[in-house]
Structures are given as structure tokens and as C-alpha cells.
Short mmCIF file of C-alpha atoms in Angstrom, two decimals:
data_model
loop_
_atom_site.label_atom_id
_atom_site.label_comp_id
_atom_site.label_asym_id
_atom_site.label_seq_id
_atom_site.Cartn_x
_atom_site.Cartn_y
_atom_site.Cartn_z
CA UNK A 1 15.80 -91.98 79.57
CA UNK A 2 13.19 -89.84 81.20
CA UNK A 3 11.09 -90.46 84.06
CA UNK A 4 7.72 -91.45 83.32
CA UNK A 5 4.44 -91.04 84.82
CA UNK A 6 2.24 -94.35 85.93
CA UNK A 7 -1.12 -92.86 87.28
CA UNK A 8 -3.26 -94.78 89.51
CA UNK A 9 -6.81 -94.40 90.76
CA UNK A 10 -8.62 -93.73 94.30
CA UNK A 11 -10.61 -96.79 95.73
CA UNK A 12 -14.51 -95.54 95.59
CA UNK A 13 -16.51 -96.85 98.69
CA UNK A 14 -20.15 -97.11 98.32
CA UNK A 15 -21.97 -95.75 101.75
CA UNK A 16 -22.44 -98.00 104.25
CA UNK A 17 -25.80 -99.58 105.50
CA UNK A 18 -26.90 -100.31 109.38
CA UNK A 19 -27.99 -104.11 108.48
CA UNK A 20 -25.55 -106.28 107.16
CA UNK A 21 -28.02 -108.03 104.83
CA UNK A 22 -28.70 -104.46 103.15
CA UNK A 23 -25.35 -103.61 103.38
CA UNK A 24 -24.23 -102.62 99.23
CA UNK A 25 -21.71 -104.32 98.01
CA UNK A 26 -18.55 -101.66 98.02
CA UNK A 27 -18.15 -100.66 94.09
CA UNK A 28 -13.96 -100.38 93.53
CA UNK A 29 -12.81 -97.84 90.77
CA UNK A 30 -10.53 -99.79 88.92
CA UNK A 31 -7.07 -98.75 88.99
CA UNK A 32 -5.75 -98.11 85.58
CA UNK A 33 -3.73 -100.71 83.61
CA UNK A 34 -0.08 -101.26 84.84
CA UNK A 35 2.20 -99.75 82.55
CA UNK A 36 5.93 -100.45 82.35
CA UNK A 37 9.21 -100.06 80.09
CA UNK A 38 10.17 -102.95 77.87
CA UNK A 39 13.54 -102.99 76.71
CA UNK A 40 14.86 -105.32 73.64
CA UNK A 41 18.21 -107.02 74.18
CA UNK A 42 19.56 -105.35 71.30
CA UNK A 43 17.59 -102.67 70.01
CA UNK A 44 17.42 -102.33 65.95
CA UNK A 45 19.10 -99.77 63.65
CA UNK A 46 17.55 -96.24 63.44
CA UNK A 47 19.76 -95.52 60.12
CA UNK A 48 17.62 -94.19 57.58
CA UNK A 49 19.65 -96.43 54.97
CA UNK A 50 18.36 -99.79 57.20
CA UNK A 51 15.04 -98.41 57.98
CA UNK A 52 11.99 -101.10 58.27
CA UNK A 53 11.03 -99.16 55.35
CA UNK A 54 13.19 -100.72 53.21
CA UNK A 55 13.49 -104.39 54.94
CA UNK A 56 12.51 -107.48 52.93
CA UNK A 57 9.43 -109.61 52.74
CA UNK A 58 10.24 -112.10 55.24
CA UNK A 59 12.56 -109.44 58.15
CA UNK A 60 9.30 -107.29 57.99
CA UNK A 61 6.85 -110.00 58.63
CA UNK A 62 8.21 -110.93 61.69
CA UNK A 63 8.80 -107.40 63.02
CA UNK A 64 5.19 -106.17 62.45
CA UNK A 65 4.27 -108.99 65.32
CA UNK A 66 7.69 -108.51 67.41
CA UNK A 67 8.20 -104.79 67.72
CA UNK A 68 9.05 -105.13 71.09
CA UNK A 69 11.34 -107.30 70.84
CA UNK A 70 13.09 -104.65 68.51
CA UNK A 71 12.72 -101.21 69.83
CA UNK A 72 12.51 -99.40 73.25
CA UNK A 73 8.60 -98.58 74.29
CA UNK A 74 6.20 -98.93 77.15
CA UNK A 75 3.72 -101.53 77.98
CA UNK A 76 0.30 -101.72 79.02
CA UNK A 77 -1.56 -104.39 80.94
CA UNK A 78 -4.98 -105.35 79.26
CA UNK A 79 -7.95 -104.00 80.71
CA UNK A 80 -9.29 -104.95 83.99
CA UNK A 81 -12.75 -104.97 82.57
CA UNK A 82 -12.43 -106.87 78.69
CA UNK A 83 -14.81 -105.71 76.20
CA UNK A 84 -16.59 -109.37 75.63
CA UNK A 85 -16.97 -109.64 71.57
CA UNK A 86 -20.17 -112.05 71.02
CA UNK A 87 -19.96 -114.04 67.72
CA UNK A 88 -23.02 -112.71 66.10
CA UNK A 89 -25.92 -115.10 65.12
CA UNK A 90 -25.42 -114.83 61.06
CA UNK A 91 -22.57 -115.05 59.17
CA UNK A 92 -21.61 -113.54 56.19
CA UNK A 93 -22.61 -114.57 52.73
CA UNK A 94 -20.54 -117.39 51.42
CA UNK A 95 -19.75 -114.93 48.37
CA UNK A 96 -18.80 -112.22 50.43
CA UNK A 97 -16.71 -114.50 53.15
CA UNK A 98 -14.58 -115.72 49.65
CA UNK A 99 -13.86 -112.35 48.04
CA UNK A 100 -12.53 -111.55 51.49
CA UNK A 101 -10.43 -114.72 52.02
CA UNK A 102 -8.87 -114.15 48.39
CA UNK A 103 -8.26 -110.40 48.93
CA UNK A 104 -6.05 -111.35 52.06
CA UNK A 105 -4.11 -113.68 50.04
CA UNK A 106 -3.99 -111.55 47.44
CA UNK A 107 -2.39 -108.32 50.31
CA UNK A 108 -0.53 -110.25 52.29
CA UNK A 109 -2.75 -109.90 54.72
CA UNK A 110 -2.43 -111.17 58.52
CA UNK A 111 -6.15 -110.99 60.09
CA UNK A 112 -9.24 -109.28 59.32
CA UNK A 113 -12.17 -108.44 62.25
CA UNK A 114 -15.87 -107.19 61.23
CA UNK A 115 -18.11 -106.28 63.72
CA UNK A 116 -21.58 -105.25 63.50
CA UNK A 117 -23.50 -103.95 66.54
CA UNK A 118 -20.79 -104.92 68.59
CA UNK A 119 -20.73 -108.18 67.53
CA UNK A 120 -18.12 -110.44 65.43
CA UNK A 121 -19.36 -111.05 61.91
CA UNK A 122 -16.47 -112.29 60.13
CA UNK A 123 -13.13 -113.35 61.79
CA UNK A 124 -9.73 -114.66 60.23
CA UNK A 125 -6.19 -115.03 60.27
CA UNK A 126 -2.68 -115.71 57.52
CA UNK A 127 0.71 -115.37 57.65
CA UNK A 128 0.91 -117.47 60.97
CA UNK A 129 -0.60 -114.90 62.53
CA UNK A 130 -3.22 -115.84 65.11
CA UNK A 131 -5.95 -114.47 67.39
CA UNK A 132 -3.29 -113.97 70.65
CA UNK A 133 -0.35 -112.23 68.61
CA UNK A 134 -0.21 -108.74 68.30
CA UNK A 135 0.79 -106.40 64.74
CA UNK A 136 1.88 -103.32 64.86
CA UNK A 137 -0.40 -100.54 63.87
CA UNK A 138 2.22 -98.03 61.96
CA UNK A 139 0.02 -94.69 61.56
CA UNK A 140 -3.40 -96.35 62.52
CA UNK A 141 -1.98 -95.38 65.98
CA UNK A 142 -2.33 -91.45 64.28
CA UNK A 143 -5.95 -91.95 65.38
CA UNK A 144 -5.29 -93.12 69.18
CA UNK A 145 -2.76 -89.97 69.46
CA UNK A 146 -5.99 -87.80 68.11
CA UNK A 147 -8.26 -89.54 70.44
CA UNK A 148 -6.12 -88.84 73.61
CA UNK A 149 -5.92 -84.91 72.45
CA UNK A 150 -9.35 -85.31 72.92
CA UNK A 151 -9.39 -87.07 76.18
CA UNK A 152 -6.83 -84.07 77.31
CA UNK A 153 -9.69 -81.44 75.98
CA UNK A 154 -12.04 -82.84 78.56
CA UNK A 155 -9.80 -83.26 81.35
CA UNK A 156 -9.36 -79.46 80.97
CA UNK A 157 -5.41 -80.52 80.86
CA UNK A 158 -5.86 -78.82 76.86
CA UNK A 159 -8.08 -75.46 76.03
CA UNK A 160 -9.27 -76.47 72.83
CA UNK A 161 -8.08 -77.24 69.72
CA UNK A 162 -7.11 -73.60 68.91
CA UNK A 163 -4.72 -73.21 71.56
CA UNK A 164 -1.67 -72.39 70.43
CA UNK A 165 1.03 -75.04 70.29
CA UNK A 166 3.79 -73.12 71.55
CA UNK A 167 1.90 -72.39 74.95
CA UNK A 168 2.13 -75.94 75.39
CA UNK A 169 5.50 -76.87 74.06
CA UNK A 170 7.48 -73.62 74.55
CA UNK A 171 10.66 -74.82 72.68
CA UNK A 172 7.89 -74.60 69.47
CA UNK A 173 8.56 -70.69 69.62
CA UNK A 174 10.92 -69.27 66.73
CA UNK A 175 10.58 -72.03 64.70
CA UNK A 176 7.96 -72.90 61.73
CA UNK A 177 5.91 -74.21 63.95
CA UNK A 178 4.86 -70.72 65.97
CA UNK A 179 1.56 -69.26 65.43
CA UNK A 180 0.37 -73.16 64.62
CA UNK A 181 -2.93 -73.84 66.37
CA UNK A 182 -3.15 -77.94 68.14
CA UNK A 183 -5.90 -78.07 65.34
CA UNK A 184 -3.84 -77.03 62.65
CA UNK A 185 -1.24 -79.38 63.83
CA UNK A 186 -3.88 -82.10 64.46
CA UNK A 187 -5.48 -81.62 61.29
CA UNK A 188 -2.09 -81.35 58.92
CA UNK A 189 -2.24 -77.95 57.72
CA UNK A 190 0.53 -75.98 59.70
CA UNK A 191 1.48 -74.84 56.28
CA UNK A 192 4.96 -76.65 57.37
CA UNK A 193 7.19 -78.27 54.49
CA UNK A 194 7.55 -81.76 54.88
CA UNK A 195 8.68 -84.95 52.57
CA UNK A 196 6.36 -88.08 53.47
CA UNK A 197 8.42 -90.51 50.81
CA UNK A 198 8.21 -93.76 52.01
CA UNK A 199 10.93 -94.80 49.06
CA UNK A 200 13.38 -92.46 49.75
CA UNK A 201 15.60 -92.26 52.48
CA UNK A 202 16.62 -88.96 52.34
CA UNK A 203 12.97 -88.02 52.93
CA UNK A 204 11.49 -86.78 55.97
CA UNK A 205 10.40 -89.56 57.42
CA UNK A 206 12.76 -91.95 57.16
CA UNK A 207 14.92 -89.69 58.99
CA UNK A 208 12.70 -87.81 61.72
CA UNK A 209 13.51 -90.67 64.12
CA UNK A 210 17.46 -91.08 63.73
CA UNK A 211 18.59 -87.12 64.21
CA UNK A 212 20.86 -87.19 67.32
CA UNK A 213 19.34 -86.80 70.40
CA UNK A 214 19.60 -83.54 72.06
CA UNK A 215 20.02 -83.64 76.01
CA UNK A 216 16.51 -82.36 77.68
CA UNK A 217 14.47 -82.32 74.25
CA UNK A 218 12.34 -83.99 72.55
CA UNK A 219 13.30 -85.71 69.19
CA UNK A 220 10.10 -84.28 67.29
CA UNK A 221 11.02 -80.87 68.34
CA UNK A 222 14.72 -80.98 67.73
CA UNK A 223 13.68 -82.25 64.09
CA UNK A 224 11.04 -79.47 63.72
CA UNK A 225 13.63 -77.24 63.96
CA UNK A 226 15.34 -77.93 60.79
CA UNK A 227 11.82 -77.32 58.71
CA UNK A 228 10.77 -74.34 56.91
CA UNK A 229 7.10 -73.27 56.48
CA UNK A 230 5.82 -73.07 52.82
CA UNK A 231 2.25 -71.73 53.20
CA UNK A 232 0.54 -69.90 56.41
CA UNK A 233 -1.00 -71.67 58.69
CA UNK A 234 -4.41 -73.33 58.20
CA UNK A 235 -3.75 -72.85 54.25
CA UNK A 236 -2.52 -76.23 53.01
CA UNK A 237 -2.82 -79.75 53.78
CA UNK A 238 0.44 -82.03 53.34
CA UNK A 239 0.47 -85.63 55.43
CA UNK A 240 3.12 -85.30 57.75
CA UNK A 241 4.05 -87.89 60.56
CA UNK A 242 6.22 -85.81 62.45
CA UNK A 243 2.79 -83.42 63.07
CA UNK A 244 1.33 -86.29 64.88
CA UNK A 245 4.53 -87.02 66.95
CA UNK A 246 4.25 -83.09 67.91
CA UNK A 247 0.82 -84.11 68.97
CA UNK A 248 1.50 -86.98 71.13
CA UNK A 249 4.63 -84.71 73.07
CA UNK A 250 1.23 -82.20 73.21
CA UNK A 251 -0.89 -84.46 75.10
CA UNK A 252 2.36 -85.49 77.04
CA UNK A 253 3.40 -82.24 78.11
CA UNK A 254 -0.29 -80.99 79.23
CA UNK A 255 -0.91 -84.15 80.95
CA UNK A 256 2.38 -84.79 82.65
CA UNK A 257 2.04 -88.38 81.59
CA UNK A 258 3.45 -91.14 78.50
CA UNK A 259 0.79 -91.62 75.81
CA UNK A 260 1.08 -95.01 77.05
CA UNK A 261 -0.01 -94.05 80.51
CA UNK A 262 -2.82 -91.48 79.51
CA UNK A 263 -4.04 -94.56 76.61
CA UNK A 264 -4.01 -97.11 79.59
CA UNK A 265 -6.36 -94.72 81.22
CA UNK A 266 -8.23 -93.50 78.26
CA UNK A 267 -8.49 -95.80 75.84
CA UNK A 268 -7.19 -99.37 76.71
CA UNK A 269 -8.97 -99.70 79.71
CA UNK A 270 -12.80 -97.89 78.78
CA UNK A 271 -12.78 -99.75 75.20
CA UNK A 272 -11.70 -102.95 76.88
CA UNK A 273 -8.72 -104.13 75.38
CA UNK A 274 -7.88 -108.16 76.11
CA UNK A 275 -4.44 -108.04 74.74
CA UNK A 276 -3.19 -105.00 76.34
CA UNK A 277 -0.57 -102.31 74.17
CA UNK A 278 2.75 -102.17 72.96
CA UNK A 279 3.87 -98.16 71.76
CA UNK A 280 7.25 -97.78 70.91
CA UNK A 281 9.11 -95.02 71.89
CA UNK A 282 11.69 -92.89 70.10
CA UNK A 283 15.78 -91.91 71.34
CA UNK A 284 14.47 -89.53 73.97
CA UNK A 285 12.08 -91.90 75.94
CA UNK A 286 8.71 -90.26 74.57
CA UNK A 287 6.20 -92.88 72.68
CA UNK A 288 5.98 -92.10 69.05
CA UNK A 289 2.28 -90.51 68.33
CA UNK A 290 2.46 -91.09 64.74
CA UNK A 291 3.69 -94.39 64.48
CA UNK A 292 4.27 -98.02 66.55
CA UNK A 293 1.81 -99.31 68.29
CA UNK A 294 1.18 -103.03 68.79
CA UNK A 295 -2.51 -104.39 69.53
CA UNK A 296 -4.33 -107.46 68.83
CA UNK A 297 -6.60 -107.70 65.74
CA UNK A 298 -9.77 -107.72 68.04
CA UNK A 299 -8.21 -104.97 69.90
CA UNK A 300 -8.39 -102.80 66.43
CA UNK A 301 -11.72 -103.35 66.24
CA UNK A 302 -12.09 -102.76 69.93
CA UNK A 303 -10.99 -99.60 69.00
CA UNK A 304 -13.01 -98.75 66.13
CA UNK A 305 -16.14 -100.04 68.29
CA UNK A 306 -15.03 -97.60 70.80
CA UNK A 307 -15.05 -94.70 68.40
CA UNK A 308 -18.38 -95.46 67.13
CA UNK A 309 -19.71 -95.42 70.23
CA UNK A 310 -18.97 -91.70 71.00
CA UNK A 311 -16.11 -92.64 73.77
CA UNK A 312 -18.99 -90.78 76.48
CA UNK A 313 -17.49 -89.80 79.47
CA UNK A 314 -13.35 -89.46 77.69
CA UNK A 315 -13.22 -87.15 75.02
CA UNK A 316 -15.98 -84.17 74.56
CA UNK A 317 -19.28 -85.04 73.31
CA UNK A 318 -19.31 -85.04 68.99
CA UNK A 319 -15.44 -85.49 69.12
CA UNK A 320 -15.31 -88.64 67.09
CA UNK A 321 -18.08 -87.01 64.62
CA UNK A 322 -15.69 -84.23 64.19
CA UNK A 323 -12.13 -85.74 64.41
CA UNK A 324 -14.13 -87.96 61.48
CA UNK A 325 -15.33 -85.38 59.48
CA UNK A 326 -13.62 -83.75 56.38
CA UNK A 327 -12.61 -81.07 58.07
CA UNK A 328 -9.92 -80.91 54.96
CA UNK A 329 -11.87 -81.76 51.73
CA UNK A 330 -9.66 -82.74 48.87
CA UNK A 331 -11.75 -82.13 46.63
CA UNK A 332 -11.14 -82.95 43.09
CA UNK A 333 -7.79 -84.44 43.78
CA UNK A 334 -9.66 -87.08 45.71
CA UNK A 335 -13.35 -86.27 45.27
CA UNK A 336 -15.26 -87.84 48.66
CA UNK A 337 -12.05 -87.86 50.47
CA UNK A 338 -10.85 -85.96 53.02
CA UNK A 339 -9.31 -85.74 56.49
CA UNK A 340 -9.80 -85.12 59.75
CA UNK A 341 -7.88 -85.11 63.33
CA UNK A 342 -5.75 -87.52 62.60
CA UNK A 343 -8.69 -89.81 60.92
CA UNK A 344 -8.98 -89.99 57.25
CA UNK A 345 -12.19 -89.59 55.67
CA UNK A 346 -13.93 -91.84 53.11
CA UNK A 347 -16.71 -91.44 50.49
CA UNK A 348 -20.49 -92.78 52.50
CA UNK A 349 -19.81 -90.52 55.38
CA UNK A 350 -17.28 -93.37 56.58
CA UNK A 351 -14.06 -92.70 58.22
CA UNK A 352 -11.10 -94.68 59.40
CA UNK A 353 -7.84 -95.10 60.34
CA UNK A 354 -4.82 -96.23 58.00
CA UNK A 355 -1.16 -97.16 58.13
CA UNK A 356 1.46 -98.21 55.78
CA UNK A 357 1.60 -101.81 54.30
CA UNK A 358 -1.90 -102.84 54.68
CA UNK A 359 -2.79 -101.40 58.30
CA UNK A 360 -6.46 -100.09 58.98
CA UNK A 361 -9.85 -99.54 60.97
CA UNK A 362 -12.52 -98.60 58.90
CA UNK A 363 -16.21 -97.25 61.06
CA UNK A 364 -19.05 -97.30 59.18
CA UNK A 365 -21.20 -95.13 61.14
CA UNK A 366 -24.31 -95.69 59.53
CA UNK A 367 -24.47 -99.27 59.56
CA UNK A 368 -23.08 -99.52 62.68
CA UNK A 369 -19.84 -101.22 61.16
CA UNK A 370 -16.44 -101.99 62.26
CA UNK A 371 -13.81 -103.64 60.08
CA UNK A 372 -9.98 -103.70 61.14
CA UNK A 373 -7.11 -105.32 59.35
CA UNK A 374 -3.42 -106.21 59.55
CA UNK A 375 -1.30 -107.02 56.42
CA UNK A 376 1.98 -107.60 55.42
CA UNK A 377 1.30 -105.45 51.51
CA UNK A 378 4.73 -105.60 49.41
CA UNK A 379 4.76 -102.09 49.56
CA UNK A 380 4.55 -99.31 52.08
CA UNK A 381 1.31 -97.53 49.79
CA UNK A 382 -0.59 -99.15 47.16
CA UNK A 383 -3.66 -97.05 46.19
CA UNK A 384 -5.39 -100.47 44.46
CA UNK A 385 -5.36 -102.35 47.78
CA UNK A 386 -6.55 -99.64 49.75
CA UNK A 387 -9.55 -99.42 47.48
CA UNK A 388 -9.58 -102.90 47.09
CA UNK A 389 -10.06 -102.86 51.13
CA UNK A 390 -12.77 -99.97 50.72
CA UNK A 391 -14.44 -102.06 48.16
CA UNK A 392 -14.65 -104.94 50.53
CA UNK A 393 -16.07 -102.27 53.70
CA UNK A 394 -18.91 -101.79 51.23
CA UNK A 395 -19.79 -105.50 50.21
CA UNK A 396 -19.57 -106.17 53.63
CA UNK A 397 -21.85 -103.27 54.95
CA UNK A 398 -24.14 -103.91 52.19
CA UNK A 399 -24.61 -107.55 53.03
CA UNK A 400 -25.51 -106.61 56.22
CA UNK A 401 -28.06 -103.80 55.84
CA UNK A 402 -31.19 -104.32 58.61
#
């Protein structure tokens, strides 16, 4: 297992004063969260044939809210400074509040959070699943791995999103992947072949994470090497997790830290996490960018909050209104829709995060609207309860228009 990186900060000292009644009181830079391995007692198949893709109902349920006590990953503290979520002075309309209630029962779904201006509007939880537990995330964490590329932009640790991905990863070189920008990778369209199949486990995905390990490399790079490219680079958009796990080894390598680490620093601990983070890490040690992280439902929309706010002082100023924006259009195969860095974009000038079986954060920047939920869905996609969820976004946003 490789050696990983815990960063901590400097104590800041404010001057001191001659009289001790004017004396400031000394302001303390607070030291990162604490971030350490966890380690399962018996760690769960990584055969494609007994993937969580393909578990039942019930062996699913209780993994989404126990993936560490399943799989290797890293864990972060909460934040030393919590993000306090006020309950906000209205409620919802009684109409609205039901449609909601029935379309969780309807998905399987374990919590839903809205927040408007910062404050909770709607709160609640199924499934057994309560305000303290944690879910896991599945791609929403595609959007954290995106957001730390951007916190590595403005630490200088990163050019800019054109740079080159084989400066960075230099095992990249001589395979599809060379001449493939960090934007191109960030945005899907390395013009790479790739099978996303959630029902098939021959496809890509199911079988990224279970290649044998290869001593010294990283598992995303040792399964890039067995893809071909089918269009040049920048030419053609196809969703591909394994782009995003590139990503997060990316932000690893040019940082010299976990994602874990650099998240404890850059996003757990400025958007005020209470429940701290779970990311799950892959047979090499390295935390999986596209997939597997664990988070409270407030912590979601923590996130999402976070990300409407701009993130000032962590990533470059306008990256959220770009890594939001349809930098890919899809025109008439999905007129509206789009994506961005690693954040899909919605019809409204909306965008949002989205994972398999019911997982998303949905910003409404307009309204100033945050709405995250965790489900449970009977299937990995389901193009009815995603709109069903949009649908619901809009009812809610439209209820509460100023």
C-alpha cells in the first residue's frame, strides 16, 4: 500500500500588543482535518461477476451506508469549523412537501436536503436511514474530484486545464491517452473508447477496478492501457468513469497528496462538513475519483451550498460557473442538456451532480437552491426518476421564488 500524504497547517500568531487589556486575541489557522486509513476486516469481492452492480435489493441497501466497513479507503475528520444549517422560517407547501414524500417512496429513496439561502427548507429521511449515517455518493463524488482539479489550478500545483496529461502522469505517454489535454479528460472527450454498461459485466466499468495490480502503478493507468482511441481528442463526448479516476491520480500526482488529504483541506474543512468523509480507495492505495465517497445527507448539500457560493479563496474565481456550464452541449440528443467538468448540466441554467441508483446534488443558481438526495433506485439508471427528481428541483424552486 503506498505511503500517503497527511498535510498540516502553520499556527498564525496575531502581533502582539504592549497592554495586556489591548492585547488581540491570537487567531490559530486551523490545522486541516485528520485523515487516516480504514481498513474492513474482510474486504469485499472486486470480481466483476459479484460486483455491487449486480447485488440485490436488501445487500445493496446496507452497503450504500457501510462502505467502509467493505472496502479499503481513507478517512477524514469533520471540519473544525461546521457549516451551521439554520432551519429556515417557512416551510414548504403542504402540496409540494407530499409529492416529495411519495416520490421517495416511490425511488427508494434514503434522505432528501433543500436548502435555500443557506438555509434548510425541507428535510427527511427512509430506509432507516437517519440524519447521523452516511450514503455513499457513487459518481456524485465525479464533482468533488473536478472541484479539487480546481483547487490544484490555484495552488499553481496544475497549469491549467490545457496542460497536457502526460506531463503530469508520464506513464500516460504511448498510450490513447497522449496528446489528451486535463480538460479534455475532465470534460469526457479524450476521443477514448470506453463501455459505461452498468448491466454488463464484461463492460468497462465493471471491470476497471478488478485488473491485477501492477507493482509501482496506478490501477487507472494500468487499465488505460488496454483502451484504444476512436475519435481525436476534443471531438466526442462518451461518459467514462475511468476519465475521472485519471483525474483524481492528476490532482494526486501534482499535489503529492490522497484526494482524501487535498478534500480535507479543500473541501471538507472550507464547506464545513459535520460528518466528516469516507473515499474508498482502489488495489493500489489511490482513492477512486470517479466513484465512493461516503458523506452525510446535509454534508451533500453542504457541498452543493459550497459550490454555489463560488468556493472564493480554493478554486479560481468563475470555476464553478464554468465546471457548470455546457461546455459539451448535446444537443438534440438531449436538447438543454449538457456537461461540464465533471458536473452535468440541466435545462434553467441549473447544474448538478449525479450517481447511479438515485444519487444527486442539484444547484439552482438562480434561486439560490440546493437540493441533495440519497436513494436506494432498483436500478443503477432510470431516466423517469431522474426526471422525476428534476421535476421535483423545479416545484420546489418555484414554490420558493422571492
Amino acid at each position: 500500500m503506498k505511503g500517503f500524504w497527511i498535510s498540516t497547517a502553520a499556527l498564525a500568531l496575531a502581533g502582539c500588543a504592549t497592554a495586556y487589556d489591548a492585547a488581540p486575541v491570537p487567531e490559530v489557522a486551523a490545522a486541516p482535518p485528520a485523515v487516516t486509513q480504514s481498513m474492513p476486516e474482510q474486504i469485499a469481492s472486486m470480481d466483476p461477476s459479484d460486483s455491487i452492480l449486480f447485488w440485490g435489493d436488501e445487500r445493496r441497501s446496507a452497503a450504500f451506508r457501510d462502505m467502509e466497513g467493505l472496502f479499503p479507503g481513507l478517512e477524514v475528520a469533520p471540519a473544525n469549523r461546521v457549516r451551521q444549517l439554520p432551519r429556515a422560517a417557512g416551510a414548504l407547501p403542504a402540496d409540494v412537501q407530499a409529492e416529495i414524500r411519495a416520490y421517495m417512496a416511490q425511488t427508494q429513496a434514503a434522505g432528501v436536503m433543500a436548502l435555500k439561502d443557506g438555509e434548510v427548507v425541507f428535510e427527511e429521511y427512509g430506509l432507516g436511514f437517519g440524519a447521523d449515517d452516511r450514503w455513499t455518493s457513487f459518481s456524485v463524488a465525479k464533482s468533488f474530484t473536478s472541484t479539487l482539479l480546481g483547487a490544484a489550478i490555484a495552488d499553481g500545483a496544475i497549469d491549467s486545464v490545457d496542460t497536457p496529461v502526460s506531463e503530469i502522469i508520464p506513464a500516460l505517454a504511448g498510450t490513447a491517452y497522449d496528446g489528451v489535454s486535463v480538460g479534455q479528460i475532465a470534460s469526457m472527450t479524450s476521443g477514448v473508447a470506453w463501455n459505461e454498461d452498468y448491466t454488463d459485466p464484461n463492460s468497462d466499468v465493471a471491470r476497471m477496478l478488478a485488473i491485477a495490480p501492477v507493482a509501482g502503478e496506478s490501477q487507472a493507468v494500468t487499465y488505460a492501457r488496454t483502451l484504444e482511441r476512436e475519435a481525436p481528442a476534443g471531438e466526442k463526448w462518451v461518459y467514462k468513469t475511468l476519465e475521472t479516476n485519471l483525474l483524481g491520480l492528476i490532482v494526486e500526482q501534482a499535489t503529492g497528496q490522497s484526494l482524501a488529504a487535498y478534500a480535507a483541506q479543500k473541501i471538507v474543512e472550507p464547506a464545513g462538513f459535520e460528518g466528516g468523509m469516507f473515499w474508498m480507495q482502489d488495489l493500489t492505495g489511490g482513492n477512486i475519483g470517479g466513484c465512493c465517497l461516503s458523506l452525510r445527507l446535509a454534508d451533500y448539500a453542504r457541498m452543493g451550498q459550497f459550490a454555489l457560493e463560488g468556493g472564493e479563496g480554493i478554486v479560481p474565481a468563475g470555476w464553478f460557473a464554468t465546471a457548470g456550464s455546457p461546455l459539451v452541449d448535446f444537443g438534440e440528443r438531449a436538447t438543454g442538456f449538457g456537461y461540464g467538468y465533471q458536473w452535468w448540466t440541466y435545462p434553467g441554467d441549473t447544474y448538478g451532480a449525479q450517481g447511479i441508483f438515485g444519487q444527486a446534488i442539484t444547484i439552482v443558481p438562480e434561486e439560490e437552491l440546493v437540493v441533495a438526495i440519497v436513494s436506494n433506485w432498483p436500478t443503477a439508471t432510470s431516466s423517469d426518476h431522474r426526471a422525476g427528481f428534476r421535476t421535483l428541483v423545479g416545484k420546489i424552486a418555484e414554490a420558493l421564488k422571492d
